[in-house]
Amino acid sequence: MVDLKGQYKGIKNVVDSSIQDVLNTSTYINGPKVHEFQKNLERYLGVKHVIPCANGTDALQIAMMGLGLKSGDEVITADFTFAATVEVIALLNLTPVLVDVDPDNFNIDIEAVKKAITPKTKAIIPVHLFGQCANMEALMAIAKEHDLYVIEDNAQGIGADYTYSNGEKQKSGTIGHVASTSFFPSKNLGCYGDGGAIFTNDDDLAHILRGIVNHGMYKRYHHDVVGVNSRLDSIQAAVLDAKLPHLDTYNNARRDAARKYNKAFANHDKIETPKTVNGCEGICDSCNCHVFHQYTLKVKDVDRDGLVKHLNDNGIPCGVYYPIPLHKQKAYANSSYEESNFKVTNQLIKEVISLPMHTELDNEQIEYITNKILEFVNG
Ligand SMILES: *Cc1c(COP(=O)(O)O)cnc(C)c1O
């Protein structure tokens, strides 16, 4: 699904020397590399504060802690996402409220969010699933009207632009009150271990978050708030700082691969290629609205699991993200959920298939993959 070895070959010199810098200074925790990377990422995103932490799941949890959400507060999020999003809501004794998603772009359904709001609702967590932003303009308007926080789960969307209806663009993860991201190795900006970060433009919130990641400590051994221990270590920061200048090139390579996949499946009556929110024809060169963390097809009247097996049998990795909706997971099932409210996710789990997507895909690989898919689908 990803080719981290191939990617490393291309940047070996910069990565190795960046790591060597850390080894030479032996400042493994909170060293200068962490600060350098933080500043470079702030500049890249155009956001006031980046707070590095240990992973993307922690980032979400710390963001919610920083907002002061309390037991019993309701947090609305998408039914169709990785479990981390709902896991941390539950861990903090907040009440997750799962809602359906849009069948075209897989992101949280705006009408479903509106319907789910109650007097207890305190926050909405849109997940920029597979690499394209949820409808942030609509979500921010809803949040303003009902006095809610918006926490962007940007683990899959780093580098993507969100385009407002007036054409203005802003980087994903810089629009909501706060955002989280993950630097897990297979993410679009991945380190060589675990890593994550929180973004915000709010100075007061940033101050609180910097304390929480470090045991609630602002002055050594003075603990002002309940915190956690969640750090990005210097070696991971060194890898990330070496890779950050390549992020746009990497995302372009992903888009390029997506364009080729799209072309191979164009106008096929059983294969639906991913739709971009902005409705750009195919994937235009100037538009950065989708960074294809995953390239996910929907197949109709096709034995999807048979297709997965056919690809695996031919040496092609592929994934089903996600095979079970969160509202049906044992840990999160709840008698208040009505199946009629999850028509889209219940259908998507039967139709989706994600193809190999990374920065090193070549034409030959894409041709082999698309031919094997068409061979199965066309019978
Ligand atoms: C990867 C991911 C996370 C969690 O990130 P980790 O760094 O693995 O903790 C959270 N949300 C989404 C949507 C993700 O894809």
Tab-separated table of C-alpha atoms and ligand atoms in Angstrom:
chain	number	residue	atom	x	y	z
A	1	MET	CA	0.000	0.000	0.000
A	2	VAL	CA	2.925	2.325	0.691
A	3	ASP	CA	6.589	2.327	-0.341
A	4	LEU	CA	8.519	3.902	2.507
A	5	LYS	CA	11.801	2.317	1.447
A	6	GLY	CA	11.612	3.811	-2.036
A	7	GLN	CA	10.760	7.221	-0.627
A	8	TYR	CA	13.648	7.079	1.849
A	9	LYS	CA	16.150	6.341	-0.955
A	10	GLY	CA	15.317	9.671	-2.567
A	11	ILE	CA	15.935	11.717	0.592
A	12	LYS	CA	18.482	9.545	2.371
A	13	ASN	CA	21.166	12.252	2.588
A	14	VAL	CA	18.997	14.941	4.174
A	15	VAL	CA	17.250	12.534	6.530
A	16	ASP	CA	20.496	10.915	7.647
A	17	SER	CA	22.233	14.218	8.289
A	18	SER	CA	19.181	15.619	10.122
A	19	ILE	CA	19.173	12.551	12.398
A	20	GLN	CA	22.959	12.819	12.781
A	21	ASP	CA	22.510	16.402	14.076
A	22	VAL	CA	20.363	15.028	16.897
A	23	LEU	CA	22.880	12.286	17.691
A	24	ASN	CA	25.688	14.866	17.772
A	25	THR	CA	23.841	17.110	20.241
A	26	SER	CA	22.286	14.200	22.205
A	27	THR	CA	19.168	16.228	22.971
A	28	TYR	CA	16.594	13.544	22.429
A	29	ILE	CA	13.643	15.126	24.233
A	30	ASN	CA	12.495	18.692	23.506
A	31	GLY	CA	15.695	19.357	21.580
A	32	PRO	CA	16.207	22.172	19.077
A	33	LYS	CA	15.026	19.964	16.172
A	34	VAL	CA	11.567	19.759	17.677
A	35	HIS	CA	11.375	23.534	17.881
A	36	GLU	CA	12.755	23.973	14.349
A	37	PHE	CA	10.224	21.564	12.910
A	38	GLN	CA	7.429	23.236	14.852
A	39	LYS	CA	8.341	26.646	13.416
A	40	ASN	CA	8.721	25.300	9.871
A	41	LEU	CA	5.345	23.578	10.040
A	42	GLU	CA	3.693	26.750	11.405
A	43	ARG	CA	5.120	28.629	8.418
A	44	TYR	CA	4.052	25.975	5.917
A	45	LEU	CA	0.487	25.813	7.222
A	46	GLY	CA	0.071	29.495	7.936
A	47	VAL	CA	-1.079	28.742	11.471
A	48	LYS	CA	-0.004	30.568	14.630
A	49	HIS	CA	0.700	27.554	16.814
A	50	VAL	CA	1.841	23.994	16.232
A	51	ILE	CA	2.140	21.924	19.408
A	52	PRO	CA	4.009	18.690	18.680
A	53	CYS	CA	2.986	15.571	20.615
A	54	ALA	CA	3.445	11.804	20.626
A	55	ASN	CA	0.815	10.674	18.083
A	56	GLY	CA	-2.403	11.647	16.342
A	57	THR	CA	-4.653	9.989	18.898
A	58	ASP	CA	-3.031	11.943	21.732
A	59	ALA	CA	-3.356	15.103	19.650
A	60	LEU	CA	-7.132	14.664	19.513
A	61	GLN	CA	-7.373	13.878	23.201
A	62	ILE	CA	-5.222	16.838	24.230
A	63	ALA	CA	-7.200	19.171	21.954
A	64	MET	CA	-10.412	18.140	23.720
A	65	MET	CA	-8.787	18.449	27.150
A	66	GLY	CA	-7.585	21.923	26.230
A	67	LEU	CA	-11.075	23.039	25.287
A	68	GLY	CA	-12.223	22.053	28.767
A	69	LEU	CA	-14.922	19.648	27.593
A	70	LYS	CA	-16.611	17.955	30.546
A	71	SER	CA	-18.116	14.567	31.271
A	72	GLY	CA	-21.510	14.274	29.584
A	73	ASP	CA	-20.789	16.862	26.895
A	74	GLU	CA	-21.824	15.583	23.491
A	75	VAL	CA	-19.323	15.516	20.653
A	76	ILE	CA	-20.560	14.894	17.129
A	77	THR	CA	-18.333	12.984	14.721
A	78	ALA	CA	-18.520	10.812	11.624
A	79	ASP	CA	-19.593	7.174	11.736
A	80	PHE	CA	-17.180	6.376	8.903
A	81	THR	CA	-13.637	6.966	10.174
A	82	PHE	CA	-10.754	5.357	12.018
A	83	ALA	CA	-11.725	4.471	15.613
A	84	ALA	CA	-9.213	6.857	17.215
A	85	THR	CA	-11.606	9.743	16.719
A	86	VAL	CA	-14.416	8.219	18.772
A	87	GLU	CA	-12.052	6.423	21.165
A	88	VAL	CA	-10.712	9.599	22.733
A	89	ILE	CA	-14.205	11.095	23.070
A	90	ALA	CA	-15.204	8.020	25.064
A	91	LEU	CA	-11.945	7.980	27.066
A	92	LEU	CA	-12.605	11.494	28.325
A	93	ASN	CA	-16.110	10.455	29.429
A	94	LEU	CA	-17.631	12.671	26.788
A	95	THR	CA	-20.575	11.328	24.839
A	96	PRO	CA	-19.827	10.456	21.208
A	97	VAL	CA	-22.684	11.168	18.816
A	98	LEU	CA	-22.050	9.427	15.503
A	99	VAL	CA	-23.600	10.711	12.323
A	100	ASP	CA	-23.753	9.599	8.707
A	101	VAL	CA	-21.426	10.786	5.937
A	102	ASP	CA	-21.745	12.116	2.407
A	103	PRO	CA	-21.844	9.282	-0.170
A	104	ASP	CA	-19.697	11.214	-2.674
A	105	ASN	CA	-16.800	12.486	-0.567
A	106	PHE	CA	-17.071	10.248	2.542
A	107	ASN	CA	-17.009	13.266	4.884
A	108	ILE	CA	-19.398	14.163	7.700
A	109	ASP	CA	-22.908	14.940	6.445
A	110	ILE	CA	-23.884	18.526	7.207
A	111	GLU	CA	-27.636	17.898	7.484
A	112	ALA	CA	-26.969	14.959	9.814
A	113	VAL	CA	-24.817	17.208	12.020
A	114	LYS	CA	-27.609	19.780	12.244
A	115	LYS	CA	-30.106	17.072	13.230
A	116	ALA	CA	-27.802	15.685	15.932
A	117	ILE	CA	-27.354	18.942	17.844
A	118	THR	CA	-28.890	19.001	21.328
A	119	PRO	CA	-28.457	21.418	24.262
A	120	LYS	CA	-25.600	19.137	25.432
A	121	THR	CA	-23.614	19.364	22.212
A	122	LYS	CA	-20.265	21.074	22.741
A	123	ALA	CA	-18.104	20.146	19.775
A	124	ILE	CA	-18.001	18.737	16.257
A	125	ILE	CA	-15.062	16.684	14.977
A	126	PRO	CA	-14.946	16.562	11.195
A	127	VAL	CA	-12.390	14.073	9.861
A	128	HIS	CA	-10.811	15.116	6.574
A	129	LEU	CA	-11.180	11.576	5.357
A	130	PHE	CA	-8.832	10.103	2.764
A	131	GLY	CA	-7.227	13.519	2.211
A	132	GLN	CA	-9.943	16.019	1.423
A	133	CYS	CA	-11.582	18.525	3.717
A	134	ALA	CA	-15.039	18.225	5.135
A	135	ASN	CA	-17.344	21.159	4.380
A	136	MET	CA	-15.657	23.538	6.829
A	137	GLU	CA	-17.593	26.606	5.766
A	138	ALA	CA	-20.910	24.990	6.685
A	139	LEU	CA	-19.492	23.480	9.880
A	140	MET	CA	-18.041	26.778	11.110
A	141	ALA	CA	-21.397	28.482	10.478
A	142	ILE	CA	-23.218	25.785	12.457
A	143	ALA	CA	-20.640	26.066	15.246
A	144	LYS	CA	-21.073	29.829	15.420
A	145	GLU	CA	-24.845	29.583	15.538
A	146	HIS	CA	-24.847	26.980	18.340
A	147	ASP	CA	-21.704	28.090	20.158
A	148	LEU	CA	-19.769	24.866	19.493
A	149	TYR	CA	-16.112	24.053	18.996
A	150	VAL	CA	-14.838	22.541	15.770
A	151	ILE	CA	-11.891	20.161	16.121
A	152	GLU	CA	-10.456	19.102	12.759
A	153	ASP	CA	-9.075	15.567	12.670
A	154	ASN	CA	-6.483	16.273	10.000
A	155	ALA	CA	-4.545	13.004	10.309
A	156	GLN	CA	-5.261	12.174	6.655
A	157	GLY	CA	-5.358	15.645	5.162
A	158	ILE	CA	-2.079	17.423	5.841
A	159	GLY	CA	-1.118	19.764	3.021
A	160	ALA	CA	-4.616	19.898	1.514
A	161	ASP	CA	-6.243	23.236	0.751
A	162	TYR	CA	-9.805	23.961	1.682
A	163	THR	CA	-11.540	26.149	-0.901
A	164	TYR	CA	-14.241	28.528	0.325
A	165	SER	CA	-17.257	29.306	-1.846
A	166	ASN	CA	-15.668	32.666	-2.735
A	167	GLY	CA	-12.602	30.823	-4.068
A	168	GLU	CA	-10.266	31.678	-1.188
A	169	LYS	CA	-8.076	28.870	0.044
A	170	GLN	CA	-6.821	27.914	3.477
A	171	LYS	CA	-4.751	24.927	4.632
A	172	SER	CA	-6.629	22.039	6.223
A	173	GLY	CA	-6.263	22.021	9.981
A	174	THR	CA	-6.093	25.810	10.312
A	175	ILE	CA	-9.805	26.582	10.014
A	176	GLY	CA	-11.443	25.061	13.086
A	177	HIS	CA	-10.794	26.187	16.674
A	178	VAL	CA	-8.163	23.493	16.937
A	179	ALA	CA	-6.910	20.571	14.832
A	180	SER	CA	-4.960	17.367	15.263
A	181	THR	CA	-2.690	15.471	12.933
A	182	SER	CA	-0.681	12.260	12.909
A	183	PHE	CA	2.834	11.607	11.619
A	184	PHE	CA	2.384	7.815	11.589
A	185	PRO	CA	4.785	6.480	8.915
A	186	SER	CA	2.101	5.857	6.274
A	187	LYS	CA	0.467	9.277	6.649
A	188	ASN	CA	1.164	11.911	3.959
A	189	LEU	CA	3.805	13.471	6.220
A	190	GLY	CA	5.097	10.484	8.135
A	191	CYS	CA	8.015	10.021	10.505
A	192	TYR	CA	9.848	6.773	11.259
A	193	GLY	CA	7.915	5.956	14.405
A	194	ASP	CA	5.026	7.663	16.148
A	195	GLY	CA	4.362	11.384	16.124
A	196	GLY	CA	1.562	13.921	16.073
A	197	ALA	CA	0.700	17.575	16.503
A	198	ILE	CA	-2.052	19.985	17.443
A	199	PHE	CA	-2.674	23.231	15.523
A	200	THR	CA	-4.491	26.370	16.636
A	201	ASN	CA	-4.628	30.098	15.946
A	202	ASP	CA	-5.838	30.790	19.498
A	203	ASP	CA	-2.982	32.067	21.731
A	204	ASP	CA	-4.724	31.229	25.017
A	205	LEU	CA	-5.631	27.726	23.892
A	206	ALA	CA	-2.069	27.162	22.611
A	207	HIS	CA	-0.712	28.065	26.044
A	208	ILE	CA	-3.064	25.580	27.732
A	209	LEU	CA	-2.157	22.854	25.224
A	210	ARG	CA	1.603	23.374	25.724
A	211	GLY	CA	1.048	22.768	29.412
A	212	ILE	CA	-1.136	19.701	28.967
A	213	VAL	CA	1.373	17.873	26.745
A	214	ASN	CA	3.983	18.347	29.473
A	215	HIS	CA	2.274	17.080	32.658
A	216	GLY	CA	0.312	20.325	33.069
A	217	MET	CA	3.601	22.041	33.858
A	218	TYR	CA	4.576	25.610	32.876
A	219	LYS	CA	7.278	26.018	35.478
A	220	ARG	CA	9.368	23.006	36.426
A	221	TYR	CA	7.572	20.910	39.092
A	222	HIS	CA	4.612	23.303	39.239
A	223	HIS	CA	1.567	21.454	37.897
A	224	ASP	CA	-1.247	23.905	37.116
A	225	VAL	CA	-3.594	21.619	35.188
A	226	VAL	CA	-4.018	17.867	34.791
A	227	GLY	CA	-1.792	16.933	31.901
A	228	VAL	CA	-0.295	13.980	30.099
A	229	ASN	CA	3.144	13.011	28.875
A	230	SER	CA	2.982	13.330	25.115
A	231	ARG	CA	6.118	14.382	23.252
A	232	LEU	CA	7.434	14.278	19.724
A	233	ASP	CA	10.985	13.046	20.175
A	234	SER	CA	13.901	14.846	18.518
A	235	ILE	CA	14.771	12.012	16.138
A	236	GLN	CA	11.232	11.926	14.739
A	237	ALA	CA	11.288	15.721	14.488
A	238	ALA	CA	14.552	15.452	12.537
A	239	VAL	CA	12.930	13.068	10.043
A	240	LEU	CA	9.866	15.294	9.719
A	241	ASP	CA	11.903	18.457	9.292
A	242	ALA	CA	13.828	16.783	6.463
A	243	LYS	CA	10.608	15.612	4.805
A	244	LEU	CA	8.465	18.747	5.198
A	245	PRO	CA	10.044	20.587	2.215
A	246	HIS	CA	9.009	17.593	0.067
A	247	LEU	CA	5.392	17.429	1.257
A	248	ASP	CA	3.905	19.337	-1.685
A	249	THR	CA	5.926	17.253	-4.147
A	250	TYR	CA	4.760	14.095	-2.393
A	251	ASN	CA	1.126	15.195	-2.464
A	252	ASN	CA	1.490	16.063	-6.158
A	253	ALA	CA	2.838	12.571	-6.826
A	254	ARG	CA	-0.201	11.119	-5.076
A	255	ARG	CA	-2.527	13.308	-7.139
A	256	ASP	CA	-0.705	12.263	-10.266
A	257	ALA	CA	-1.255	8.599	-9.450
A	258	ALA	CA	-4.921	9.340	-8.661
A	259	ARG	CA	-5.333	11.021	-12.051
A	260	LYS	CA	-3.980	7.914	-13.774
A	261	TYR	CA	-6.256	5.614	-11.789
A	262	ASN	CA	-9.217	7.883	-12.639
A	263	LYS	CA	-8.374	7.707	-16.316
A	264	ALA	CA	-8.209	3.914	-16.325
A	265	PHE	CA	-11.658	3.629	-14.713
A	266	ALA	CA	-13.332	6.575	-16.469
A	267	ASN	CA	-16.990	6.015	-17.391
A	268	HIS	CA	-17.017	2.460	-16.089
A	269	ASP	CA	-20.549	1.596	-15.009
A	270	LYS	CA	-19.439	-0.565	-12.056
A	271	ILE	CA	-16.575	1.549	-10.748
A	272	GLU	CA	-17.010	4.942	-9.172
A	273	THR	CA	-13.795	6.959	-8.862
A	274	PRO	CA	-13.328	9.382	-5.938
A	275	LYS	CA	-15.174	12.665	-6.259
A	276	THR	CA	-13.570	15.938	-5.248
A	277	VAL	CA	-15.619	18.311	-3.103
A	278	ASN	CA	-14.990	21.260	-5.383
A	279	GLY	CA	-16.289	19.304	-8.321
A	280	CYS	CA	-13.160	19.924	-10.375
A	281	GLU	CA	-13.229	17.818	-13.487
A	282	GLY	CA	-10.934	14.925	-12.662
A	283	ILE	CA	-8.170	16.399	-10.556
A	284	CYS	CA	-6.993	19.734	-11.867
A	285	ASP	CA	-3.337	20.719	-11.711
A	286	SER	CA	-3.840	23.923	-9.768
A	287	CYS	CA	-6.178	22.453	-7.193
A	288	ASN	CA	-4.737	21.089	-4.007
A	289	CYS	CA	-8.100	20.178	-2.504
A	290	HIS	CA	-7.419	16.446	-2.285
A	291	VAL	CA	-4.103	14.969	-1.117
A	292	PHE	CA	-5.179	11.336	-1.556
A	293	HIS	CA	-4.096	9.809	1.698
A	294	GLN	CA	-6.186	6.990	0.282
A	295	TYR	CA	-7.440	6.439	-3.253
A	296	THR	CA	-10.797	4.833	-2.607
A	297	LEU	CA	-13.104	3.389	-5.250
A	298	LYS	CA	-16.718	2.392	-4.837
A	299	VAL	CA	-17.660	-0.734	-6.746
A	300	LYS	CA	-21.293	-1.472	-7.697
A	301	ASP	CA	-22.644	-4.932	-8.540
A	302	VAL	CA	-19.173	-6.338	-7.958
A	303	ASP	CA	-18.146	-8.951	-5.384
A	304	ARG	CA	-15.943	-6.486	-3.477
A	305	ASP	CA	-14.393	-9.094	-1.186
A	306	GLY	CA	-13.725	-11.292	-4.220
A	307	LEU	CA	-11.957	-8.332	-5.835
A	308	VAL	CA	-9.795	-7.867	-2.726
A	309	LYS	CA	-8.831	-11.541	-2.901
A	310	HIS	CA	-8.148	-11.356	-6.658
A	311	LEU	CA	-5.797	-8.411	-6.122
A	312	ASN	CA	-4.052	-10.039	-3.176
A	313	ASP	CA	-3.637	-13.258	-5.191
A	314	ASN	CA	-1.906	-11.167	-7.849
A	315	GLY	CA	0.473	-9.587	-5.372
A	316	ILE	CA	-1.412	-6.276	-5.139
A	317	PRO	CA	-2.046	-4.981	-1.626
A	318	CYS	CA	-5.331	-3.165	-1.102
A	319	GLY	CA	-7.413	-2.122	1.867
A	320	VAL	CA	-11.019	-1.809	2.959
A	321	TYR	CA	-11.281	1.427	4.927
A	322	TYR	CA	-13.462	0.945	6.827
A	323	PRO	CA	-15.142	-2.476	7.003
A	324	ILE	CA	-17.362	-1.814	10.044
A	325	PRO	CA	-19.138	1.466	10.831
A	326	LEU	CA	-18.267	2.836	14.263
A	327	HIS	CA	-21.884	2.683	15.444
A	328	LYS	CA	-21.704	-1.104	15.011
A	329	GLN	CA	-18.382	-1.584	16.807
A	330	LYS	CA	-18.875	-3.416	20.118
A	331	ALA	CA	-17.132	-0.680	22.084
A	332	TYR	CA	-19.281	2.108	20.664
A	333	ALA	CA	-22.642	0.487	19.844
A	334	ASN	CA	-25.523	2.210	21.552
A	335	SER	CA	-29.228	1.402	21.545
A	336	SER	CA	-30.066	4.997	20.679
A	337	TYR	CA	-28.540	4.639	17.215
A	338	GLU	CA	-31.110	3.974	14.503
A	339	GLU	CA	-29.942	2.103	11.424
A	340	SER	CA	-32.063	4.377	9.228
A	341	ASN	CA	-29.716	7.221	10.207
A	342	PHE	CA	-26.673	5.385	8.827
A	343	LYS	CA	-27.810	4.478	5.325
A	344	VAL	CA	-24.646	5.806	3.691
A	345	THR	CA	-22.051	4.199	5.947
A	346	ASN	CA	-23.947	0.907	5.936
A	347	GLN	CA	-23.708	0.948	2.127
A	348	LEU	CA	-20.114	2.255	1.869
A	349	ILE	CA	-18.661	-0.546	3.960
A	350	LYS	CA	-19.841	-2.982	1.251
A	351	GLU	CA	-18.538	-0.978	-1.706
A	352	VAL	CA	-15.247	0.696	-0.838
A	353	ILE	CA	-11.788	-0.496	-1.768
A	354	SER	CA	-8.587	1.521	-1.390
A	355	LEU	CA	-5.783	0.957	-3.899
A	356	PRO	CA	-2.028	1.248	-3.368
A	357	MET	CA	-1.306	4.978	-2.995
A	358	HIS	CA	2.089	6.479	-2.315
A	359	THR	CA	4.745	8.743	-3.712
A	360	GLU	CA	6.681	6.082	-5.625
A	361	LEU	CA	3.978	4.520	-7.839
A	362	ASP	CA	5.162	4.237	-11.434
A	363	ASN	CA	3.175	3.855	-14.651
A	364	GLU	CA	3.953	0.171	-14.933
A	365	GLN	CA	2.619	-0.533	-11.432
A	366	ILE	CA	-0.516	1.517	-12.042
A	367	GLU	CA	-1.156	-0.252	-15.328
A	368	TYR	CA	-0.724	-3.667	-13.698
A	369	ILE	CA	-3.069	-2.731	-10.832
A	370	THR	CA	-5.778	-1.218	-13.045
A	371	ASN	CA	-5.617	-4.127	-15.517
A	372	LYS	CA	-6.073	-6.661	-12.721
A	373	ILE	CA	-9.056	-4.709	-11.374
A	374	LEU	CA	-10.718	-4.383	-14.794
A	375	GLU	CA	-10.057	-8.077	-15.494
A	376	PHE	CA	-12.066	-9.026	-12.381
A	377	VAL	CA	-14.811	-6.440	-12.698
A	378	ASN	CA	-15.408	-7.070	-16.414
A	379	GLY	CA	-15.449	-10.816	-15.719
B	1	LIG	C1	-4.083	7.770	11.792
B	1	LIG	C2	-5.301	8.433	12.306
B	1	LIG	C3	-5.436	8.826	13.651
B	1	LIG	C4	-4.467	8.423	14.719
B	1	LIG	O1	-3.164	8.711	14.531
B	1	LIG	P1	-2.030	7.917	15.375
B	1	LIG	O2	-0.828	8.760	15.163
B	1	LIG	O3	-1.918	6.569	14.787
B	1	LIG	O4	-2.459	7.913	16.797
B	1	LIG	C5	-6.557	9.527	14.020
B	1	LIG	N1	-7.528	9.832	13.146
B	1	LIG	C6	-7.464	9.446	11.853
B	1	LIG	C7	-8.571	9.798	10.936
B	1	LIG	C8	-6.357	8.732	11.386
B	1	LIG	O5	-6.309	8.356	10.111
